[in-house]
GROMACS .gro file of N, CA, C and O in nm:
model
  488
    1MET      N    1  11.910   2.012 -14.808
    1MET     CA    2  11.808   2.002 -14.933
    1MET      C    3  11.803   1.833 -14.975
    1MET      O    4  11.905   1.794 -14.989
    2GLY      N    5  11.690   1.804 -14.998
    2GLY     CA    6  11.667   1.673 -15.032
    2GLY      C    7  11.684   1.653 -15.183
    2GLY      O    8  11.770   1.705 -15.268
    3PRO      N    9  11.655   1.525 -15.212
    3PRO     CA   10  11.697   1.480 -15.382
    3PRO      C   11  11.603   1.580 -15.453
    3PRO      O   12  11.503   1.592 -15.442
    4ILE      N   13  11.675   1.596 -15.537
    4ILE     CA   14  11.562   1.659 -15.685
    4ILE      C   15  11.594   1.587 -15.814
    4ILE      O   16  11.666   1.492 -15.795
    5TYR      N   17  11.484   1.548 -15.862
    5TYR     CA   18  11.439   1.448 -15.978
    5TYR      C   19  11.526   1.402 -16.045
    5TYR      O   20  11.541   1.466 -16.159
    6CYS      N   21  11.665   1.323 -16.012
    6CYS     CA   22  11.752   1.258 -16.119
    6CYS      C   23  11.814   1.153 -16.082
    6CYS      O   24  11.759   1.095 -15.961
    7ASP      N   25  11.858   1.089 -16.107
    7ASP     CA   26  11.930   0.951 -16.083
    7ASP      C   27  12.012   0.945 -15.948
    7ASP      O   28  12.041   0.848 -15.903
    8THR      N   29  12.081   1.078 -15.913
    8THR     CA   30  12.163   1.061 -15.808
    8THR      C   31  12.160   1.234 -15.737
    8THR      O   32  12.134   1.291 -15.820
    9TYR      N   33  12.193   1.246 -15.624
    9TYR     CA   34  12.231   1.336 -15.562
    9TYR      C   35  12.311   1.358 -15.435
    9TYR      O   36  12.360   1.275 -15.397
   10ARG      N   37  12.333   1.518 -15.416
   10ARG     CA   38  12.424   1.488 -15.302
   10ARG      C   39  12.395   1.486 -15.155
   10ARG      O   40  12.294   1.585 -15.154
   11ASP      N   41  12.406   1.425 -15.081
   11ASP     CA   42  12.345   1.428 -14.966
   11ASP      C   43  12.404   1.545 -14.876
   11ASP      O   44  12.501   1.599 -14.922
   12ALA      N   45  12.407   1.581 -14.741
   12ALA     CA   46  12.443   1.662 -14.660
   12ALA      C   47  12.592   1.647 -14.637
   12ALA      O   48  12.659   1.752 -14.633
   13SER      N   49  12.662   1.533 -14.665
   13SER     CA   50  12.814   1.573 -14.630
   13SER      C   51  12.864   1.550 -14.771
   13SER      O   52  12.977   1.561 -14.794
   14GLY      N   53  12.775   1.575 -14.893
   14GLY     CA   54  12.815   1.568 -15.009
   14GLY      C   55  12.853   1.486 -15.101
   14GLY      O   56  12.918   1.508 -15.204
   15ALA      N   57  12.846   1.390 -15.061
   15ALA     CA   58  12.883   1.220 -15.128
   15ALA      C   59  12.723   1.217 -15.249
   15ALA      O   60  12.626   1.251 -15.202
   16ASP      N   61  12.779   1.123 -15.330
   16ASP     CA   62  12.650   1.120 -15.442
   16ASP      C   63  12.562   1.015 -15.396
   16ASP      O   64  12.631   0.914 -15.332
   17VAL      N   65  12.439   0.988 -15.395
   17VAL     CA   66  12.346   0.901 -15.361
   17VAL      C   67  12.254   0.869 -15.495
   17VAL      O   68  12.184   0.976 -15.504
   18GLU      N   69  12.232   0.788 -15.514
   18GLU     CA   70  12.146   0.721 -15.575
   18GLU      C   71  12.017   0.764 -15.540
   18GLU      O   72  11.997   0.699 -15.413
   19ASN      N   73  11.908   0.733 -15.612
   19ASN     CA   74  11.780   0.751 -15.558
   19ASN      C   75  11.686   0.619 -15.556
   19ASN      O   76  11.741   0.528 -15.611
   20VAL      N   77  11.592   0.573 -15.505
   20VAL     CA   78  11.519   0.458 -15.461
   20VAL      C   79  11.509   0.400 -15.596
   20VAL      O   80  11.532   0.300 -15.631
   21PRO      N   81  11.426   0.460 -15.712
   21PRO     CA   82  11.363   0.366 -15.799
   21PRO      C   83  11.504   0.322 -15.909
   21PRO      O   84  11.524   0.203 -15.954
   22SER      N   85  11.613   0.414 -15.904
   22SER     CA   86  11.746   0.383 -15.975
   22SER      C   87  11.801   0.233 -15.910
   22SER      O   88  11.845   0.161 -16.007
   23ILE      N   89  11.851   0.284 -15.773
   23ILE     CA   90  11.902   0.121 -15.687
   23ILE      C   91  11.782   0.009 -15.741
   23ILE      O   92  11.812  -0.112 -15.749
   24CYS      N   93  11.665   0.041 -15.707
   24CYS     CA   94  11.540  -0.102 -15.774
   24CYS      C   95  11.540  -0.134 -15.852
   24CYS      O   96  11.563  -0.273 -15.850
   25ASP      N   97  11.597  -0.068 -15.957
   25ASP     CA   98  11.596  -0.100 -16.113
   25ASP      C   99  11.739  -0.203 -16.140
   25ASP      O  100  11.765  -0.263 -16.193
   26ARG      N  101  11.815  -0.137 -16.042
   26ARG     CA  102  11.986  -0.231 -16.068
   26ARG      C  103  11.971  -0.333 -15.984
   26ARG      O  104  12.005  -0.459 -16.026
   27LEU      N  105  11.882  -0.364 -15.838
   27LEU     CA  106  11.908  -0.460 -15.796
   27LEU      C  107  11.758  -0.556 -15.845
   27LEU      O  108  11.806  -0.693 -15.865
   28ARG      N  109  11.703  -0.534 -15.939
   28ARG     CA  110  11.571  -0.633 -15.964
   28ARG      C  111  11.646  -0.716 -16.080
   28ARG      O  112  11.608  -0.826 -16.055
   29ASP      N  113  11.795  -0.683 -16.143
   29ASP     CA  114  11.833  -0.764 -16.273
   29ASP      C  115  11.925  -0.871 -16.181
   29ASP      O  116  11.925  -0.982 -16.237
   30VAL      N  117  11.937  -0.889 -16.051
   30VAL     CA  118  12.005  -0.962 -15.966
   30VAL      C  119  11.939  -1.063 -15.857
   30VAL      O  120  11.992  -1.085 -15.814
   31MET      N  121  11.793  -0.977 -15.858
   31MET     CA  122  11.741  -1.087 -15.772
   31MET      C  123  11.695  -1.180 -15.794
   31MET      O  124  11.688  -1.279 -15.940
   32PRO      N  125  11.694  -1.297 -15.761
   32PRO     CA  126  11.627  -1.399 -15.793
   32PRO      C  127  11.456  -1.425 -15.821
   32PRO      O  128  11.380  -1.343 -15.836
   33GLN      N  129  11.487  -1.543 -15.944
   33GLN     CA  130  11.337  -1.538 -16.034
   33GLN      C  131  11.229  -1.579 -15.945
   33GLN      O  132  11.288  -1.715 -15.879
   34ILE      N  133  11.198  -1.625 -16.027
   34ILE     CA  134  11.022  -1.693 -15.982
   34ILE      C  135  11.120  -1.867 -16.003
   34ILE      O  136  11.153  -1.894 -16.074
   35GLY      N  137  11.052  -1.920 -15.855
   35GLY     CA  138  11.112  -2.053 -15.863
   35GLY      C  139  11.236  -2.026 -15.779
   35GLY      O  140  11.253  -2.216 -15.751
   36GLU      N  141  11.319  -1.976 -15.799
   36GLU     CA  142  11.479  -1.961 -15.768
   36GLU      C  143  11.462  -1.959 -15.618
   36GLU      O  144  11.348  -1.871 -15.539
   37PRO      N  145  11.564  -1.990 -15.530
   37PRO     CA  146  11.576  -2.015 -15.375
   37PRO      C  147  11.571  -1.813 -15.373
   37PRO      O  148  11.636  -1.770 -15.434
   38ARG      N  149  11.523  -1.801 -15.239
   38ARG     CA  150  11.544  -1.637 -15.243
   38ARG      C  151  11.583  -1.657 -15.068
   38ARG      O  152  11.630  -1.476 -15.050
   39GLY      N  153  11.651  -1.715 -15.057
   39GLY     CA  154  11.719  -1.698 -14.889
   39GLY      C  155  11.798  -1.589 -14.900
   39GLY      O  156  11.847  -1.532 -14.797
   40ASP      N  157  11.905  -1.590 -14.999
   40ASP     CA  158  12.003  -1.533 -14.967
   40ASP      C  159  11.965  -1.369 -14.991
   40ASP      O  160  12.059  -1.278 -14.978
   41ALA      N  161  11.858  -1.364 -15.073
   41ALA     CA  162  11.832  -1.218 -15.069
   41ALA      C  163  11.661  -1.197 -14.995
   41ALA      O  164  11.614  -1.084 -15.011
   42ALA      N  165  11.665  -1.257 -14.864
   42ALA     CA  166  11.571  -1.248 -14.811
   42ALA      C  167  11.532  -1.113 -14.743
   42ALA      O  168  11.426  -1.029 -14.737
   43ILE      N  169  11.658  -1.072 -14.706
   43ILE     CA  170  11.681  -0.925 -14.628
   43ILE      C  171  11.597  -0.783 -14.711
   43ILE      O  172  11.580  -0.716 -14.660
   44VAL      N  173  11.692  -0.834 -14.851
   44VAL     CA  174  11.648  -0.740 -14.940
   44VAL      C  175  11.498  -0.743 -14.968
   44VAL      O  176  11.412  -0.624 -14.976
   45PHE      N  177  11.419  -0.865 -14.977
   45PHE     CA  178  11.239  -0.824 -15.012
   45PHE      C  179  11.198  -0.853 -14.855
   45PHE      O  180  11.099  -0.722 -14.904
   46GLN      N  181  11.267  -0.855 -14.724
   46GLN     CA  182  11.175  -0.746 -14.636
   46GLN      C  183  11.217  -0.635 -14.613
   46GLN      O  184  11.096  -0.571 -14.582
   47HIS      N  185  11.302  -0.548 -14.644
   47HIS     CA  186  11.344  -0.420 -14.645
   47HIS      C  187  11.250  -0.346 -14.760
   47HIS      O  188  11.160  -0.284 -14.756
   48ALA      N  189  11.222  -0.395 -14.831
   48ALA     CA  190  11.147  -0.353 -14.993
   48ALA      C  191  11.004  -0.375 -14.945
   48ALA      O  192  10.933  -0.261 -14.942
   49MET      N  193  10.934  -0.455 -14.868
   49MET     CA  194  10.819  -0.502 -14.837
   49MET      C  195  10.767  -0.387 -14.691
   49MET      O  196  10.705  -0.320 -14.748
   50ASP      N  197  10.867  -0.411 -14.609
   50ASP     CA  198  10.876  -0.280 -14.486
   50ASP      C  199  10.839  -0.136 -14.536
   50ASP      O  200  10.776  -0.098 -14.495
   51ARG      N  201  10.954  -0.107 -14.632
   51ARG     CA  202  10.954   0.005 -14.689
   51ARG      C  203  10.840   0.058 -14.774
   51ARG      O  204  10.735   0.188 -14.775
   52THR      N  205  10.749  -0.039 -14.838
   52THR     CA  206  10.630  -0.008 -14.898
   52THR      C  207  10.531  -0.002 -14.796
   52THR      O  208  10.441   0.078 -14.830
   53VAL      N  209  10.519  -0.052 -14.695
   53VAL     CA  210  10.433  -0.038 -14.584
   53VAL      C  211  10.434   0.066 -14.566
   53VAL      O  212  10.349   0.136 -14.529
   54GLU      N  213  10.532   0.119 -14.511
   54GLU     CA  214  10.554   0.235 -14.414
   54GLU      C  215  10.533   0.373 -14.527
   54GLU      O  216  10.408   0.458 -14.455
   55LEU      N  217  10.565   0.339 -14.647
   55LEU     CA  218  10.539   0.454 -14.722
   55LEU      C  219  10.379   0.484 -14.759
   55LEU      O  220  10.340   0.652 -14.802
   56VAL      N  221  10.326   0.378 -14.790
   56VAL     CA  222  10.191   0.402 -14.818
   56VAL      C  223  10.133   0.443 -14.738
   56VAL      O  224  10.001   0.486 -14.712
   57ALA      N  225  10.148   0.400 -14.549
   57ALA     CA  226  10.103   0.422 -14.454
   57ALA      C  227  10.097   0.584 -14.465
   57ALA      O  228   9.972   0.616 -14.416
   58ALA      N  229  10.215   0.611 -14.492
   58ALA     CA  230  10.228   0.782 -14.464
   58ALA      C  231  10.115   0.817 -14.558
   58ALA      O  232  10.057   0.961 -14.524
   59GLY      N  233  10.097   0.792 -14.673
   59GLY     CA  234   9.982   0.827 -14.793
   59GLY      C  235   9.866   0.836 -14.673
   59GLY      O  236   9.773   0.922 -14.695
   60VAL      N  237   9.816   0.731 -14.694
   60VAL     CA  238   9.669   0.702 -14.595
   60VAL      C  239   9.696   0.776 -14.498
   60VAL      O  240   9.571   0.846 -14.438
   61ALA      N  241   9.766   0.807 -14.412
   61ALA     CA  242   9.749   0.874 -14.246
   61ALA      C  243   9.722   1.015 -14.311
   61ALA      O  244   9.648   1.082 -14.289
   62GLU      N  245   9.834   1.058 -14.434
   62GLU     CA  246   9.781   1.199 -14.483
   62GLU      C  247   9.621   1.254 -14.495
   62GLU      O  248   9.576   1.343 -14.479
   63ARG      N  249   9.550   1.135 -14.607
   63ARG     CA  250   9.463   1.155 -14.603
   63ARG      C  251   9.320   1.116 -14.516
   63ARG      O  252   9.253   1.202 -14.537
   64MET      N  253   9.373   1.056 -14.439
   64MET     CA  254   9.296   1.034 -14.289
   64MET      C  255   9.268   1.134 -14.223
   64MET      O  256   9.171   1.177 -14.173
   65PHE      N  257   9.347   1.235 -14.184
   65PHE     CA  258   9.385   1.270 -14.075
   65PHE      C  259   9.428   1.455 -14.111
   65PHE      O  260   9.406   1.519 -14.026
   66LEU      N  261   9.462   1.466 -14.198
   66LEU     CA  262   9.458   1.613 -14.248
   66LEU      C  263   9.369   1.652 -14.334
   66LEU      O  264   9.312   1.637 -14.408
   67ASP      N  265   9.319   1.809 -14.277
   67ASP     CA  266   9.229   1.855 -14.355
   67ASP      C  267   9.238   1.941 -14.509
   67ASP      O  268   9.353   1.923 -14.549
   68GLY      N  269   9.123   1.843 -14.593
   68GLY     CA  270   9.183   1.873 -14.711
   68GLY      C  271   9.274   1.818 -14.777
   68GLY      O  272   9.262   1.670 -14.713
   69GLU      N  273   9.268   1.813 -14.923
   69GLU     CA  274   9.351   1.707 -15.007
   69GLU      C  275   9.514   1.714 -14.976
   69GLU      O  276   9.556   1.851 -14.990
   70PRO      N  277   9.586   1.647 -14.907
   70PRO     CA  278   9.733   1.667 -14.911
   70PRO      C  279   9.797   1.678 -15.015
   70PRO      O  280   9.753   1.626 -15.151
   71VAL      N  281   9.909   1.737 -15.009
   71VAL     CA  282  10.019   1.787 -15.108
   71VAL      C  283  10.056   1.659 -15.172
   71VAL      O  284  10.124   1.600 -15.048
   72PRO      N  285  10.072   1.630 -15.249
   72PRO     CA  286  10.086   1.490 -15.324
   72PRO      C  287  10.270   1.480 -15.310
   72PRO      O  288  10.349   1.559 -15.375
   73SER      N  289  10.294   1.367 -15.234
   73SER     CA  290  10.474   1.317 -15.242
   73SER      C  291  10.519   1.257 -15.377
   73SER      O  292  10.502   1.117 -15.341
   74VAL      N  293  10.560   1.293 -15.483
   74VAL     CA  294  10.592   1.239 -15.575
   74VAL      C  295  10.684   1.118 -15.526
   74VAL      O  296  10.666   0.995 -15.595
   75SER      N  297  10.777   1.182 -15.484
   75SER     CA  298  10.905   1.086 -15.443
   75SER      C  299  10.850   0.981 -15.379
   75SER      O  300  10.906   0.845 -15.363
   76ASP      N  301  10.756   1.006 -15.269
   76ASP     CA  302  10.687   0.866 -15.213
   76ASP      C  303  10.625   0.786 -15.287
   76ASP      O  304  10.646   0.666 -15.291
   77VAL      N  305  10.559   0.818 -15.360
   77VAL     CA  306  10.498   0.762 -15.480
   77VAL      C  307  10.591   0.653 -15.541
   77VAL      O  308  10.592   0.506 -15.588
   78GLU      N  309  10.688   0.747 -15.594
   78GLU     CA  310  10.814   0.688 -15.685
   78GLU      C  311  10.871   0.543 -15.623
   78GLU      O  312  10.892   0.485 -15.640
   79GLN      N  313  10.885   0.604 -15.474
   79GLN     CA  314  10.931   0.492 -15.382
   79GLN      C  315  10.866   0.381 -15.362
   79GLN      O  316  10.945   0.262 -15.383
   80TRP      N  317  10.766   0.371 -15.366
   80TRP     CA  318  10.697   0.269 -15.288
   80TRP      C  319  10.640   0.183 -15.407
   80TRP      O  320  10.656   0.062 -15.423
   81VAL      N  321  10.640   0.241 -15.543
   81VAL     CA  322  10.577   0.157 -15.655
   81VAL      C  323  10.762   0.101 -15.653
   81VAL      O  324  10.774  -0.054 -15.753
   82ALA      N  325  10.848   0.152 -15.660
   82ALA     CA  326  10.974   0.079 -15.710
   82ALA      C  327  10.997  -0.025 -15.624
   82ALA      O  328  11.041  -0.158 -15.630
   83TYR      N  329  10.986  -0.007 -15.455
   83TYR     CA  330  10.955  -0.140 -15.386
   83TYR      C  331  10.886  -0.273 -15.413
   83TYR      O  332  10.945  -0.359 -15.410
   84ALA      N  333  10.798  -0.211 -15.439
   84ALA     CA  334  10.687  -0.317 -15.495
   84ALA      C  335  10.692  -0.385 -15.602
   84ALA      O  336  10.707  -0.485 -15.593
   85LEU      N  337  10.745  -0.301 -15.700
   85LEU     CA  338  10.818  -0.378 -15.831
   85LEU      C  339  10.926  -0.477 -15.837
   85LEU      O  340  10.931  -0.572 -15.851
   86LEU      N  341  11.000  -0.467 -15.669
   86LEU     CA  342  11.103  -0.499 -15.665
   86LEU      C  343  11.057  -0.630 -15.610
   86LEU      O  344  11.143  -0.762 -15.635
   87VAL      N  345  10.954  -0.655 -15.557
   87VAL     CA  346  10.961  -0.779 -15.484
   87VAL      C  347  10.803  -0.835 -15.546
   87VAL      O  348  10.805  -0.989 -15.491
   88ALA      N  349  10.718  -0.805 -15.618
   88ALA     CA  350  10.645  -0.876 -15.666
   88ALA      C  351  10.675  -0.894 -15.863
   88ALA      O  352  10.808  -0.890 -15.882
   89SER      N  353  10.588  -1.040 -15.850
   89SER     CA  354  10.632  -1.082 -15.992
   89SER      C  355  10.574  -1.011 -16.128
   89SER      O  356  10.665  -1.050 -16.219
   90SER      N  357  10.526  -0.877 -16.111
   90SER     CA  358  10.448  -0.831 -16.226
   90SER      C  359  10.442  -0.702 -16.212
   90SER      O  360  10.414  -0.683 -16.063
   91PRO      N  361  10.415  -0.634 -16.275
   91PRO     CA  362  10.346  -0.492 -16.246
   91PRO      C  363  10.200  -0.492 -16.208
   91PRO      O  364  10.123  -0.441 -16.110
   92ASP      N  365  10.110  -0.638 -16.242
   92ASP     CA  366   9.974  -0.604 -16.174
   92ASP      C  367   9.969  -0.674 -16.054
   92ASP      O  368   9.895  -0.612 -15.960
   93ALA      N  369  10.044  -0.755 -16.001
   93ALA     CA  370  10.110  -0.796 -15.863
   93ALA      C  371  10.131  -0.680 -15.747
   93ALA      O  372  10.103  -0.688 -15.663
   94ALA      N  373  10.238  -0.601 -15.800
   94ALA     CA  374  10.296  -0.486 -15.704
   94ALA      C  375  10.140  -0.378 -15.729
   94ALA      O  376  10.108  -0.328 -15.610
   95ASP      N  377  10.065  -0.393 -15.834
   95ASP     CA  378   9.921  -0.252 -15.793
   95ASP      C  379   9.822  -0.345 -15.680
   95ASP      O  380   9.789  -0.278 -15.594
   96ARG      N  381   9.837  -0.442 -15.693
   96ARG     CA  382   9.753  -0.518 -15.591
   96ARG      C  383   9.832  -0.542 -15.440
   96ARG      O  384   9.736  -0.538 -15.344
   97PHE      N  385   9.986  -0.573 -15.448
   97PHE     CA  386  10.018  -0.550 -15.320
   97PHE      C  387   9.977  -0.389 -15.270
   97PHE      O  388   9.989  -0.370 -15.155
   98ILE      N  389  10.011  -0.305 -15.312
   98ILE     CA  390  10.003  -0.113 -15.284
   98ILE      C  391   9.845  -0.122 -15.250
   98ILE      O  392   9.834  -0.107 -15.152
   99ALA      N  393   9.763  -0.194 -15.312
   99ALA     CA  394   9.620  -0.181 -15.298
   99ALA      C  395   9.630  -0.270 -15.134
   99ALA      O  396   9.554  -0.206 -15.074
  100THR      N  397   9.667  -0.353 -15.143
  100THR     CA  398   9.659  -0.423 -14.999
  100THR      C  399   9.750  -0.373 -14.887
  100THR      O  400   9.670  -0.378 -14.787
  101CYS      N  401   9.833  -0.319 -14.920
  101CYS     CA  402   9.919  -0.218 -14.794
  101CYS      C  403   9.803  -0.091 -14.778
  101CYS      O  404   9.774  -0.046 -14.667
  102GLU      N  405   9.738  -0.019 -14.897
  102GLU     CA  406   9.647   0.082 -14.846
  102GLU      C  407   9.520   0.017 -14.737
  102GLU      O  408   9.478   0.096 -14.647
  103SER      N  409   9.457  -0.092 -14.780
  103SER     CA  410   9.366  -0.138 -14.697
  103SER      C  411   9.389  -0.157 -14.560
  103SER      O  412   9.371  -0.136 -14.477
  104MET      N  413   9.506  -0.219 -14.523
  104MET     CA  414   9.559  -0.289 -14.416
  104MET      C  415   9.591  -0.161 -14.338
  104MET      O  416   9.555  -0.115 -14.190
  105ASP      N  417   9.662  -0.047 -14.369
  105ASP     CA  418   9.704   0.119 -14.333
  105ASP      C  419   9.581   0.167 -14.256
  105ASP      O  420   9.577   0.204 -14.162
  106ALA      N  421   9.520   0.163 -14.378
  106ALA     CA  422   9.352   0.250 -14.317
  106ALA      C  423   9.285   0.207 -14.245
  106ALA      O  424   9.263   0.252 -14.124
  107ILE      N  425   9.265   0.069 -14.190
  107ILE     CA  426   9.200  -0.006 -14.086
  107ILE      C  427   9.268  -0.009 -13.969
  107ILE      O  428   9.268   0.052 -13.843
  108PHE      N  429   9.438  -0.023 -13.979
  108PHE     CA  430   9.526   0.070 -13.852
  108PHE      C  431   9.513   0.194 -13.810
  108PHE      O  432   9.491   0.206 -13.694
  109CYS      N  433   9.463   0.269 -13.910
  109CYS     CA  434   9.452   0.357 -13.879
  109CYS      C  435   9.366   0.452 -13.837
  109CYS      O  436   9.363   0.548 -13.695
  110VAL      N  437   9.247   0.367 -13.875
  110VAL     CA  438   9.116   0.379 -13.789
  110VAL      C  439   9.123   0.323 -13.659
  110VAL      O  440   9.088   0.401 -13.554
  111GLN      N  441   9.180   0.226 -13.640
  111GLN     CA  442   9.202   0.138 -13.483
  111GLN      C  443   9.267   0.237 -13.427
  111GLN      O  444   9.208   0.252 -13.306
  112THR      N  445   9.370   0.263 -13.459
  112THR     CA  446   9.445   0.396 -13.347
  112THR      C  447   9.399   0.520 -13.314
  112THR      O  448   9.389   0.563 -13.237
  113GLN      N  449   9.338   0.562 -13.418
  113GLN     CA  450   9.258   0.679 -13.417
  113GLN      C  451   9.125   0.652 -13.304
  113GLN      O  452   9.122   0.734 -13.199
  114THR      N  453   9.050   0.575 -13.347
  114THR     CA  454   8.975   0.515 -13.218
  114THR      C  455   9.005   0.499 -13.086
  114THR      O  456   8.973   0.500 -12.952
  115PHE      N  457   9.125   0.426 -13.083
  115PHE     CA  458   9.207   0.407 -12.928
  115PHE      C  459   9.240   0.547 -12.884
  115PHE      O  460   9.224   0.561 -12.780
  116SER      N  461   9.271   0.616 -12.989
  116SER     CA  462   9.339   0.723 -12.947
  116SER      C  463   9.236   0.821 -12.849
  116SER      O  464   9.251   0.898 -12.765
  117LEU      N  465   9.078   0.819 -12.896
  117LEU     CA  466   8.997   0.877 -12.886
  117LEU      C  467   8.946   0.818 -12.724
  117LEU      O  468   8.876   0.881 -12.670
  118ARG      N  469   8.940   0.702 -12.732
  118ARG     CA  470   8.945   0.692 -12.599
  118ARG      C  471   9.026   0.632 -12.476
  118ARG      O  472   8.928   0.626 -12.352
  119TRP      N  473   9.131   0.670 -12.514
  119TRP     CA  474   9.185   0.641 -12.366
  119TRP      C  475   9.252   0.815 -12.331
  119TRP      O  476   9.244   0.900 -12.436
  120GLN      N  477   9.199   0.810 -12.207
  120GLN     CA  478   9.259   0.913 -12.123
  120GLN      C  479   9.362   0.906 -12.019
  120GLN      O  480   9.360   0.802 -11.942
  121PRO      N  481   9.427   0.955 -12.030
  121PRO     CA  482   9.555   1.019 -11.926
  121PRO      C  483   9.542   0.985 -11.814
  121PRO      O  484   9.430   1.021 -11.752
  122TYR      N  485   9.612   0.956 -11.698
  122TYR     CA  486   9.573   0.957 -11.539
  122TYR      C  487   9.512   1.121 -11.534
  122TYR      O  488   9.615   1.180 -11.563
   0.00000   0.00000   0.00000
């Protein structure tokens, strides 16, 4: 069973696991501020950016390729917002980052679909 909306849940092994928004809230307090060196936190920034793109891409693909309106995934939205807020300098910057991800992902999905329609196996 997956996480239920709370700060922690138990995974399959029975261990307590924090949810992504709660982890990002804690990380935000120790992340470098604007103007400070980010080298030591680069892997955290990269992971947060990658996960934002992946989660937004899943939502874009569902809207593009499924018939009808997809069932909203509240946890995915919570996660991509938490990750975006972790790497952005303000909520407005996070919104713009998410919008950019949606645009990039939509273009990629269209290109992939076009390629898939043209490609024919031997």
